[in-house]
Amino acid sequence: MADDTRGLSRRQLLQGSVGAVGAAIVAPGLGGANRVSSALRRADAASTTTTVGSAGTSTPGAPTALSVDDLPAPIGLSPDDISFAWHVTDDSRGALQSAYRIVVTRFDPSTNSPGGPVVWDTGRHHSPHQAFVPYRGPRLAADRPYSWTVQTWSRDGVAGPLAPPAVFETGLRTADWQARWITRPADASVEPDQHTYLRRTFTLPPTPVTRARIYVSADQRYELSVNGRRAGKGEAYSYPDTQYYETLDVTALLEPGTTNAIGILANWQAAAKGHPAGTSGVIAQLSVLLADGSRQVVVTDGTWRVRRGAWLPGTQRDLEGDVVDYTENIDGLAVPVGWDSPGFDDSAWAPATVLGPAGTKPWTRLVSVRTRVVETPVPAVSLSTLGSGAVVADFGRVYAAVPTVAFHRGTPARVVTMRAGYLLDEPGNGQSIVGQAG
């Protein structure tokens, strides 16, 4: 029974929770149909018949646009900061939600079928609120998927049906991290704009992977790949005492029954305009659920191998004296090709330096990132080759983007300069770029 029952009579509580015990929901997006178990159907029917509206009133429909923390199907949410929202479906004149009922259940992705126990059932709760409704049930487990549904009552007390279920997943509390903060061993020439390769291999049993999530944070930027394929990238430019971590779905990137590799390219830029100095460090924890119900966890620790990145010293982008980030000057000959793949030989790399567990200063608190940067490829509108041999790519408008260039042939050790900006000069030769980016 919910602990948020102020203003409800014992009869209303009993009516609102009939048949709820043992109910389960299969959430769309986890491979199941939009089904609700028979027990929850009986609970829905019982709650629907508890109040009869007056003549001419309409029954509200099932709520729509279910979201958790303002997201439709989020992963990696803080287990202690969950709130629900929905849209009321009621076309009657002067429609108003007079009450709601939320039901949260466990979802087992290894079976992909109903049967999870009910975690929280509010019963019929008198309230017009349909956004920022906090979870107030039993403590949620970390790194777990949950399903939830909601129904509403009209102004006249007529109950609508339960909504098709939605899903959300919890991330990690600080105490749930098994991983350690790691970094590259200190040397006498630590550059202010520091890039580091970090990698680790591990073997999975020959059992299908049902669900795999990796929780990762880097002070201040990272790019992560699994088995040579990029899985995501992120940044944390905040003060490190509330360090952000991201959750990535890597289920499709893992290979059962063989060796797998995780690669992280980390970038620490020291103090600059708009962000504090922080400290060079990376923490990551991979949680793999297998079809037989077993779980395998891979974490950053002293077994990881690290190497200095293939970046040469750059220059600061702002020429007027502000402390800002640096241009990128990459030594292509020093890039360890295949470094993020399973078969790469990292025997010459150094073991990672362990800085401490989650909660180690300066990263005293890890905070889940709720939003993500979504990347979409944008092709150039036109490509022009100048007499000098330089190529100008015109995208037709300004994008907040990272350019991607593939080199199919070239001369070893040749320096290739790339610049980005907002405007071309009249001939379109790119020599009078405004807002130069690097």
Short mmCIF file of C-alpha atoms in Angstrom, two decimals:
data_model
loop_
_atom_site.label_atom_id
_atom_site.label_comp_id
_atom_site.label_asym_id
_atom_site.label_seq_id
_atom_site.Cartn_x
_atom_site.Cartn_y
_atom_site.Cartn_z
CA MET A 1 0.00 0.00 0.00
CA ALA A 2 1.26 3.51 -0.79
CA ASP A 3 2.48 5.77 1.95
CA ASP A 4 0.90 8.78 0.18
CA THR A 5 -2.70 8.18 1.31
CA ARG A 6 -3.62 11.42 3.02
CA GLY A 7 -7.36 12.15 2.70
CA LEU A 8 -8.34 8.62 1.62
CA SER A 9 -10.83 6.58 3.59
CA ARG A 10 -10.18 2.94 4.40
CA ARG A 11 -12.97 1.96 1.99
CA GLN A 12 -11.45 4.00 -0.84
CA LEU A 13 -8.05 2.45 -0.22
CA LEU A 14 -9.48 -1.04 -0.32
CA GLN A 15 -11.52 -0.30 -3.44
CA GLY A 16 -8.49 1.20 -5.20
CA SER A 17 -6.22 -1.77 -4.55
CA VAL A 18 -8.48 -4.78 -5.15
CA GLY A 19 -6.60 -7.56 -6.93
CA ALA A 20 -3.40 -5.58 -7.31
CA VAL A 21 -1.13 -8.08 -5.53
CA GLY A 22 0.77 -10.23 -7.98
CA ALA A 23 -0.09 -8.10 -10.99
CA ALA A 24 2.47 -7.40 -13.69
CA ILE A 25 2.89 -5.34 -16.81
CA VAL A 26 4.82 -5.96 -20.00
CA ALA A 27 6.21 -2.70 -21.29
CA PRO A 28 6.36 -1.77 -24.96
CA GLY A 29 9.93 -1.30 -26.11
CA LEU A 30 11.21 -4.31 -24.15
CA GLY A 31 9.95 -6.81 -26.68
CA GLY A 32 6.49 -7.50 -25.20
CA ALA A 33 3.03 -6.59 -26.34
CA ASN A 34 0.93 -4.02 -24.50
CA ARG A 35 -0.56 -6.60 -22.15
CA VAL A 36 -1.69 -6.28 -18.59
CA SER A 37 -1.94 -9.35 -16.38
CA SER A 38 -5.35 -10.73 -15.46
CA ALA A 39 -4.87 -9.69 -11.84
CA LEU A 40 -4.33 -6.07 -12.83
CA ARG A 41 -7.28 -6.25 -15.20
CA ARG A 42 -9.46 -7.37 -12.30
CA ALA A 43 -8.11 -4.50 -10.21
CA ASP A 44 -8.90 -2.11 -13.04
CA ALA A 45 -12.43 -3.46 -13.34
CA ALA A 46 -13.01 -3.23 -9.60
CA SER A 47 -11.80 0.36 -9.39
CA THR A 48 -13.84 1.31 -12.46
CA THR A 49 -17.10 0.23 -10.81
CA THR A 50 -16.52 1.92 -7.47
CA THR A 51 -18.10 5.24 -8.53
CA VAL A 52 -20.95 5.92 -10.95
CA GLY A 53 -21.06 9.30 -12.63
CA SER A 54 -24.22 11.35 -13.02
CA ALA A 55 -26.36 11.12 -16.12
CA GLY A 56 -24.72 12.62 -19.17
CA THR A 57 -21.19 12.47 -17.84
CA SER A 58 -18.47 10.81 -19.90
CA THR A 59 -15.87 8.27 -18.86
CA PRO A 60 -12.29 9.50 -19.28
CA GLY A 61 -10.08 7.55 -21.64
CA ALA A 62 -6.76 5.96 -20.83
CA PRO A 63 -4.05 8.54 -20.07
CA THR A 64 -1.47 9.16 -22.79
CA ALA A 65 2.08 10.54 -23.08
CA LEU A 66 3.32 8.74 -19.97
CA SER A 67 6.73 10.03 -18.90
CA VAL A 68 9.15 9.62 -16.01
CA ASP A 69 11.33 12.58 -15.11
CA ASP A 70 9.87 14.21 -18.22
CA LEU A 71 11.17 11.44 -20.53
CA PRO A 72 9.08 8.76 -22.31
CA ALA A 73 11.29 5.70 -21.65
CA PRO A 74 14.36 6.84 -19.71
CA ILE A 75 17.29 4.72 -18.57
CA GLY A 76 19.77 5.36 -15.79
CA LEU A 77 17.54 7.56 -13.60
CA SER A 78 18.49 8.25 -10.01
CA PRO A 79 16.59 5.62 -7.97
CA ASP A 80 15.78 8.27 -5.35
CA ASP A 81 14.47 10.96 -7.71
CA ILE A 82 11.61 9.54 -9.76
CA SER A 83 8.52 11.54 -10.77
CA PHE A 84 5.65 10.67 -13.10
CA ALA A 85 3.56 12.64 -15.60
CA TRP A 86 0.79 11.93 -18.11
CA HIS A 87 -1.84 13.60 -20.28
CA VAL A 88 -5.49 13.23 -19.31
CA THR A 89 -7.85 11.99 -22.02
CA ASP A 90 -11.29 13.46 -21.33
CA ASP A 91 -13.29 15.34 -23.97
CA SER A 92 -16.17 16.32 -21.68
CA ARG A 93 -16.96 19.99 -21.11
CA GLY A 94 -15.04 21.40 -18.14
CA ALA A 95 -13.03 18.18 -17.82
CA LEU A 96 -10.93 17.87 -14.69
CA GLN A 97 -8.96 15.01 -13.18
CA SER A 98 -10.25 14.44 -9.67
CA ALA A 99 -8.03 11.47 -8.77
CA TYR A 100 -5.36 9.17 -10.14
CA ARG A 101 -3.94 5.74 -9.49
CA ILE A 102 -0.34 4.75 -10.32
CA VAL A 103 0.84 1.14 -10.36
CA VAL A 104 4.57 0.36 -10.59
CA THR A 105 5.76 -3.21 -11.20
CA ARG A 106 9.06 -4.98 -11.67
CA PHE A 107 9.89 -6.04 -15.20
CA ASP A 108 12.13 -9.01 -15.89
CA PRO A 109 13.83 -8.60 -19.29
CA SER A 110 15.33 -12.10 -19.08
CA THR A 111 11.87 -13.66 -19.43
CA ASN A 112 10.27 -10.81 -21.38
CA SER A 113 6.86 -11.76 -20.01
CA PRO A 114 4.38 -10.69 -17.32
CA GLY A 115 4.87 -11.89 -13.78
CA GLY A 116 6.81 -9.21 -11.95
CA PRO A 117 5.46 -8.24 -8.55
CA VAL A 118 3.70 -4.97 -7.85
CA VAL A 119 6.17 -2.58 -6.23
CA TRP A 120 3.82 0.34 -5.56
CA ASP A 121 0.08 0.85 -5.96
CA THR A 122 -1.20 4.25 -4.87
CA GLY A 123 -4.81 3.20 -4.90
CA ARG A 124 -7.27 5.95 -5.81
CA HIS A 125 -5.52 9.15 -4.78
CA HIS A 126 -7.57 12.35 -4.85
CA SER A 127 -5.49 14.94 -6.71
CA PRO A 128 -5.66 17.04 -9.90
CA HIS A 129 -1.88 16.72 -10.36
CA GLN A 130 -0.74 15.01 -13.53
CA ALA A 131 2.90 16.09 -13.63
CA PHE A 132 5.81 16.01 -11.17
CA VAL A 133 4.05 13.29 -9.17
CA PRO A 134 6.82 11.81 -7.01
CA TYR A 135 7.40 8.11 -6.48
CA ARG A 136 6.73 7.38 -2.80
CA GLY A 137 6.81 3.62 -2.70
CA PRO A 138 9.39 1.18 -1.34
CA ARG A 139 13.04 1.84 -2.11
CA LEU A 140 13.77 1.09 -5.77
CA ALA A 141 16.63 -1.20 -6.69
CA ALA A 142 19.55 0.22 -8.67
CA ASP A 143 20.23 -0.82 -12.27
CA ARG A 144 16.74 -2.28 -12.76
CA PRO A 145 13.87 -1.84 -15.25
CA TYR A 146 10.35 -1.09 -14.04
CA SER A 147 6.97 -0.81 -15.73
CA TRP A 148 4.22 1.56 -14.69
CA THR A 149 0.71 2.56 -15.64
CA VAL A 150 -1.85 5.12 -14.50
CA GLN A 151 -5.60 5.65 -14.58
CA THR A 152 -7.61 8.77 -13.81
CA TRP A 153 -11.04 9.73 -12.47
CA SER A 154 -13.20 12.48 -13.98
CA ARG A 155 -14.59 15.54 -12.20
CA ASP A 156 -17.72 13.48 -11.42
CA GLY A 157 -15.75 10.55 -10.02
CA VAL A 158 -16.00 8.26 -13.04
CA ALA A 159 -12.94 6.05 -13.49
CA GLY A 160 -11.18 5.57 -16.79
CA PRO A 161 -9.12 2.57 -17.88
CA LEU A 162 -5.47 1.96 -17.14
CA ALA A 163 -3.05 3.40 -19.68
CA PRO A 164 -0.88 1.13 -21.81
CA PRO A 165 2.20 0.56 -19.65
CA ALA A 166 5.43 2.49 -20.00
CA VAL A 167 8.91 1.66 -18.78
CA PHE A 168 11.76 3.35 -16.95
CA GLU A 169 15.11 2.13 -15.64
CA THR A 170 17.06 3.13 -12.57
CA GLY A 171 20.75 3.95 -12.53
CA LEU A 172 23.22 3.82 -9.65
CA ARG A 173 23.48 5.47 -6.28
CA THR A 174 26.99 6.29 -5.12
CA ALA A 175 27.00 3.16 -2.94
CA ASP A 176 26.01 0.98 -5.94
CA TRP A 177 29.21 1.66 -7.86
CA GLN A 178 31.72 -1.18 -7.81
CA ALA A 179 34.01 0.63 -10.25
CA ARG A 180 37.02 2.75 -9.34
CA TRP A 181 38.14 6.10 -10.65
CA ILE A 182 41.21 5.54 -12.82
CA THR A 183 43.61 7.71 -14.78
CA ARG A 184 46.87 7.63 -16.70
CA PRO A 185 50.04 7.40 -14.62
CA ALA A 186 51.48 10.85 -13.92
CA ASP A 187 54.52 11.90 -15.90
CA ALA A 188 56.74 14.97 -15.98
CA SER A 189 55.15 16.39 -19.11
CA VAL A 190 51.44 16.30 -18.32
CA GLU A 191 49.84 18.49 -20.94
CA PRO A 192 47.07 20.96 -19.99
CA ASP A 193 44.84 19.51 -22.72
CA GLN A 194 45.21 15.82 -21.91
CA HIS A 195 43.91 12.93 -24.02
CA THR A 196 44.07 9.32 -22.80
CA TYR A 197 43.18 5.95 -24.30
CA LEU A 198 41.79 3.42 -21.79
CA ARG A 199 40.80 -0.17 -22.61
CA ARG A 200 39.80 -3.47 -21.08
CA THR A 201 38.85 -6.88 -22.51
CA PHE A 202 36.57 -9.48 -20.95
CA THR A 203 34.87 -12.71 -21.99
CA LEU A 204 31.14 -13.41 -21.97
CA PRO A 205 29.69 -16.94 -21.73
CA PRO A 206 27.86 -18.37 -24.76
CA THR A 207 24.49 -17.17 -23.47
CA PRO A 208 22.40 -14.47 -25.20
CA VAL A 209 22.64 -11.00 -23.72
CA THR A 210 19.23 -9.80 -22.56
CA ARG A 211 20.17 -6.35 -21.32
CA ALA A 212 23.45 -4.42 -21.03
CA ARG A 213 23.93 -0.94 -19.60
CA ILE A 214 27.19 0.88 -19.06
CA TYR A 215 27.40 3.74 -16.59
CA VAL A 216 30.28 6.08 -17.37
CA SER A 217 31.71 9.42 -16.33
CA ALA A 218 34.86 11.28 -17.24
CA ASP A 219 36.27 14.51 -15.99
CA GLN A 220 35.80 16.30 -18.39
CA ARG A 221 34.91 14.51 -21.68
CA TYR A 222 34.77 10.95 -22.97
CA GLU A 223 33.98 8.90 -26.04
CA LEU A 224 33.16 5.22 -25.45
CA SER A 225 33.23 2.28 -27.84
CA VAL A 226 32.45 -1.40 -27.52
CA ASN A 227 34.15 -3.90 -29.82
CA GLY A 228 35.37 -1.13 -32.08
CA ARG A 229 31.98 0.55 -32.48
CA ARG A 230 31.21 3.87 -30.86
CA ALA A 231 28.55 3.58 -28.16
CA GLY A 232 28.32 7.18 -27.00
CA LYS A 233 30.07 10.30 -25.84
CA GLY A 234 29.50 12.84 -23.12
CA GLU A 235 30.92 15.62 -21.03
CA ALA A 236 30.90 16.84 -17.44
CA TYR A 237 32.04 20.43 -17.13
CA SER A 238 30.34 21.03 -13.79
CA TYR A 239 32.04 21.32 -10.43
CA PRO A 240 33.27 17.78 -9.73
CA ASP A 241 31.60 17.47 -6.32
CA THR A 242 28.43 16.78 -8.33
CA GLN A 243 29.95 14.84 -11.21
CA TYR A 244 27.58 13.75 -13.98
CA TYR A 245 27.45 10.18 -15.28
CA GLU A 246 25.64 8.83 -18.32
CA THR A 247 23.91 5.53 -18.98
CA LEU A 248 24.32 3.87 -22.38
CA ASP A 249 22.47 0.88 -23.83
CA VAL A 250 25.15 -1.42 -25.30
CA THR A 251 23.09 -4.62 -25.54
CA ALA A 252 23.45 -4.90 -29.32
CA LEU A 253 27.22 -4.26 -29.26
CA LEU A 254 28.24 -7.22 -27.07
CA GLU A 255 29.20 -10.65 -28.43
CA PRO A 256 28.32 -13.73 -26.31
CA GLY A 257 30.79 -16.60 -26.09
CA THR A 258 33.88 -14.60 -27.01
CA THR A 259 36.21 -11.79 -25.97
CA ASN A 260 34.77 -8.28 -25.88
CA ALA A 261 36.54 -4.93 -25.57
CA ILE A 262 35.61 -1.60 -24.01
CA GLY A 263 37.51 1.47 -25.15
CA ILE A 264 37.32 4.96 -23.66
CA LEU A 265 38.99 8.05 -25.07
CA ALA A 266 39.07 10.63 -22.28
CA ASN A 267 39.91 14.32 -22.53
CA TRP A 268 40.75 16.59 -19.59
CA GLN A 269 41.19 20.27 -20.41
CA ALA A 270 42.12 21.71 -16.99
CA ALA A 271 40.54 25.02 -15.98
CA ALA A 272 39.06 27.18 -18.73
CA LYS A 273 36.39 29.76 -19.28
CA GLY A 274 33.02 28.23 -18.43
CA HIS A 275 34.21 25.22 -16.45
CA PRO A 276 36.34 24.48 -13.37
CA ALA A 277 39.59 22.57 -13.43
CA GLY A 278 38.43 19.23 -12.05
CA THR A 279 40.85 16.30 -12.12
CA SER A 280 41.71 13.87 -14.90
CA GLY A 281 39.80 10.66 -14.19
CA VAL A 282 37.36 8.08 -15.59
CA ILE A 283 34.88 5.72 -13.95
CA ALA A 284 32.75 3.12 -15.77
CA GLN A 285 30.62 0.12 -14.81
CA LEU A 286 29.12 -2.33 -17.29
CA SER A 287 26.16 -4.44 -16.13
CA VAL A 288 25.26 -7.39 -18.36
CA LEU A 289 22.13 -9.48 -17.79
CA LEU A 290 22.22 -12.86 -19.55
CA ALA A 291 19.28 -14.95 -20.73
CA ASP A 292 19.85 -17.55 -18.00
CA GLY A 293 19.26 -14.84 -15.36
CA SER A 294 22.91 -14.46 -14.39
CA ARG A 295 24.60 -11.08 -14.29
CA GLN A 296 28.17 -10.07 -15.16
CA VAL A 297 29.68 -6.75 -14.10
CA VAL A 298 32.82 -5.20 -15.61
CA VAL A 299 34.32 -2.17 -13.88
CA THR A 300 37.19 0.27 -14.22
CA ASP A 301 40.06 -0.77 -11.94
CA GLY A 302 43.79 -1.45 -11.99
CA THR A 303 43.43 -4.15 -14.69
CA TRP A 304 42.67 -1.56 -17.34
CA ARG A 305 45.44 -0.53 -19.73
CA VAL A 306 46.08 3.12 -20.57
CA ARG A 307 48.14 5.15 -23.02
CA ARG A 308 48.68 8.80 -23.82
CA GLY A 309 46.50 10.03 -26.68
CA ALA A 310 47.81 10.84 -30.15
CA TRP A 311 47.35 14.58 -29.61
CA LEU A 312 50.19 17.07 -29.98
CA PRO A 313 50.18 20.37 -28.06
CA GLY A 314 47.50 22.70 -29.36
CA THR A 315 46.90 26.43 -29.12
CA GLN A 316 44.07 28.15 -27.29
CA ARG A 317 41.20 29.11 -29.56
CA ASP A 318 40.67 32.61 -28.16
CA LEU A 319 43.38 35.03 -29.24
CA GLU A 320 42.29 37.84 -26.87
CA GLY A 321 43.57 36.35 -23.64
CA ASP A 322 40.62 34.41 -22.20
CA VAL A 323 41.47 30.94 -20.88
CA VAL A 324 39.48 28.67 -23.21
CA ASP A 325 39.89 25.23 -24.73
CA TYR A 326 42.52 24.22 -27.25
CA THR A 327 42.64 23.47 -30.95
CA GLU A 328 43.12 19.79 -31.74
CA ASN A 329 46.43 18.78 -33.26
CA ILE A 330 46.34 15.02 -33.89
CA ASP A 331 49.38 12.97 -34.86
CA GLY A 332 47.81 10.44 -37.20
CA LEU A 333 50.93 8.27 -37.21
CA ALA A 334 50.61 7.83 -33.44
CA VAL A 335 46.97 6.69 -33.46
CA PRO A 336 46.86 3.05 -32.27
CA VAL A 337 44.63 1.64 -34.99
CA GLY A 338 42.19 -0.91 -33.58
CA TRP A 339 42.89 0.09 -29.97
CA ASP A 340 39.22 -0.32 -28.99
CA SER A 341 38.82 -3.80 -30.53
CA PRO A 342 39.26 -7.20 -28.83
CA GLY A 343 42.34 -8.40 -30.77
CA PHE A 344 44.52 -5.34 -30.15
CA ASP A 345 47.88 -5.93 -28.42
CA ASP A 346 48.04 -3.57 -25.42
CA SER A 347 50.96 -5.29 -23.68
CA ALA A 348 53.10 -2.16 -24.06
CA TRP A 349 50.46 0.02 -22.45
CA ALA A 350 50.71 1.00 -18.78
CA PRO A 351 48.31 -0.28 -16.10
CA ALA A 352 45.81 2.34 -15.00
CA THR A 353 46.41 4.30 -11.83
CA VAL A 354 43.52 3.77 -9.38
CA LEU A 355 42.37 6.95 -7.67
CA GLY A 356 39.63 5.46 -5.48
CA PRO A 357 35.99 4.32 -5.42
CA ALA A 358 32.91 6.39 -6.24
CA GLY A 359 32.73 9.17 -3.69
CA THR A 360 36.47 9.79 -3.81
CA LYS A 361 37.35 13.50 -3.77
CA PRO A 362 36.90 15.61 -5.77
CA TRP A 363 34.04 13.49 -7.19
CA THR A 364 32.12 13.16 -3.93
CA ARG A 365 28.76 12.63 -5.63
CA LEU A 366 27.83 11.06 -8.95
CA VAL A 367 24.63 12.44 -10.50
CA SER A 368 22.67 10.79 -13.32
CA VAL A 369 22.30 12.82 -16.51
CA ARG A 370 18.64 12.93 -17.53
CA THR A 371 19.08 14.35 -21.02
CA ARG A 372 21.26 13.24 -23.90
CA VAL A 373 22.86 14.86 -26.91
CA VAL A 374 21.36 13.15 -29.96
CA GLU A 375 23.56 13.10 -33.04
CA THR A 376 22.15 13.11 -36.59
CA PRO A 377 24.37 13.01 -39.71
CA VAL A 378 24.12 16.18 -41.81
CA PRO A 379 25.55 16.02 -45.36
CA ALA A 380 27.20 19.00 -47.00
CA VAL A 381 25.09 20.98 -49.46
CA SER A 382 28.07 21.34 -51.78
CA LEU A 383 31.77 20.47 -52.04
CA SER A 384 34.17 22.71 -53.92
CA THR A 385 37.80 22.02 -54.76
CA LEU A 386 39.99 25.12 -54.96
CA GLY A 387 43.01 25.61 -57.17
CA SER A 388 45.25 24.95 -54.18
CA GLY A 389 43.69 21.52 -53.79
CA ALA A 390 41.78 22.50 -50.64
CA VAL A 391 38.19 21.31 -50.33
CA VAL A 392 35.42 23.57 -49.02
CA ALA A 393 32.30 21.89 -47.62
CA ASP A 394 29.29 24.20 -47.48
CA PHE A 395 26.48 22.99 -45.21
CA GLY A 396 24.13 25.82 -46.17
CA ARG A 397 23.43 26.90 -42.59
CA VAL A 398 24.99 26.96 -39.14
CA TYR A 399 24.92 23.69 -37.18
CA ALA A 400 26.12 22.89 -33.68
CA ALA A 401 28.12 19.94 -34.92
CA VAL A 402 31.38 18.02 -34.96
CA PRO A 403 32.79 17.53 -38.48
CA THR A 404 33.68 14.01 -39.56
CA VAL A 405 36.24 13.52 -42.32
CA ALA A 406 37.33 10.19 -43.82
CA PHE A 407 40.79 10.05 -45.45
CA HIS A 408 41.01 7.32 -48.08
CA ARG A 409 44.54 8.05 -49.27
CA GLY A 410 47.30 10.49 -48.54
CA THR A 411 50.97 11.12 -47.86
CA PRO A 412 52.41 9.99 -44.49
CA ALA A 413 53.32 12.85 -42.13
CA ARG A 414 51.57 15.45 -44.31
CA VAL A 415 49.85 18.13 -42.20
CA VAL A 416 46.16 18.64 -43.02
CA THR A 417 44.59 21.81 -41.60
CA MET A 418 40.84 21.95 -41.05
CA ARG A 419 38.88 25.04 -40.11
CA ALA A 420 35.20 25.59 -39.39
CA GLY A 421 33.23 28.83 -39.29
CA TYR A 422 29.94 30.58 -39.88
CA LEU A 423 30.43 32.45 -43.18
CA LEU A 424 32.44 32.12 -46.38
CA ASP A 425 33.82 35.10 -48.28
CA GLU A 426 32.20 36.11 -51.53
CA PRO A 427 34.15 33.75 -53.78
CA GLY A 428 33.34 30.95 -51.36
CA ASN A 429 36.94 29.93 -50.91
CA GLY A 430 36.80 29.80 -47.12
CA GLN A 431 39.71 32.21 -46.61
CA SER A 432 37.67 34.80 -44.72
CA ILE A 433 35.95 32.54 -42.25
CA VAL A 434 34.01 34.37 -39.53
CA GLY A 435 33.76 32.66 -36.15
CA GLN A 436 36.68 30.36 -36.73
CA ALA A 437 36.32 27.17 -34.66
CA GLY A 438 39.73 25.60 -34.94
#
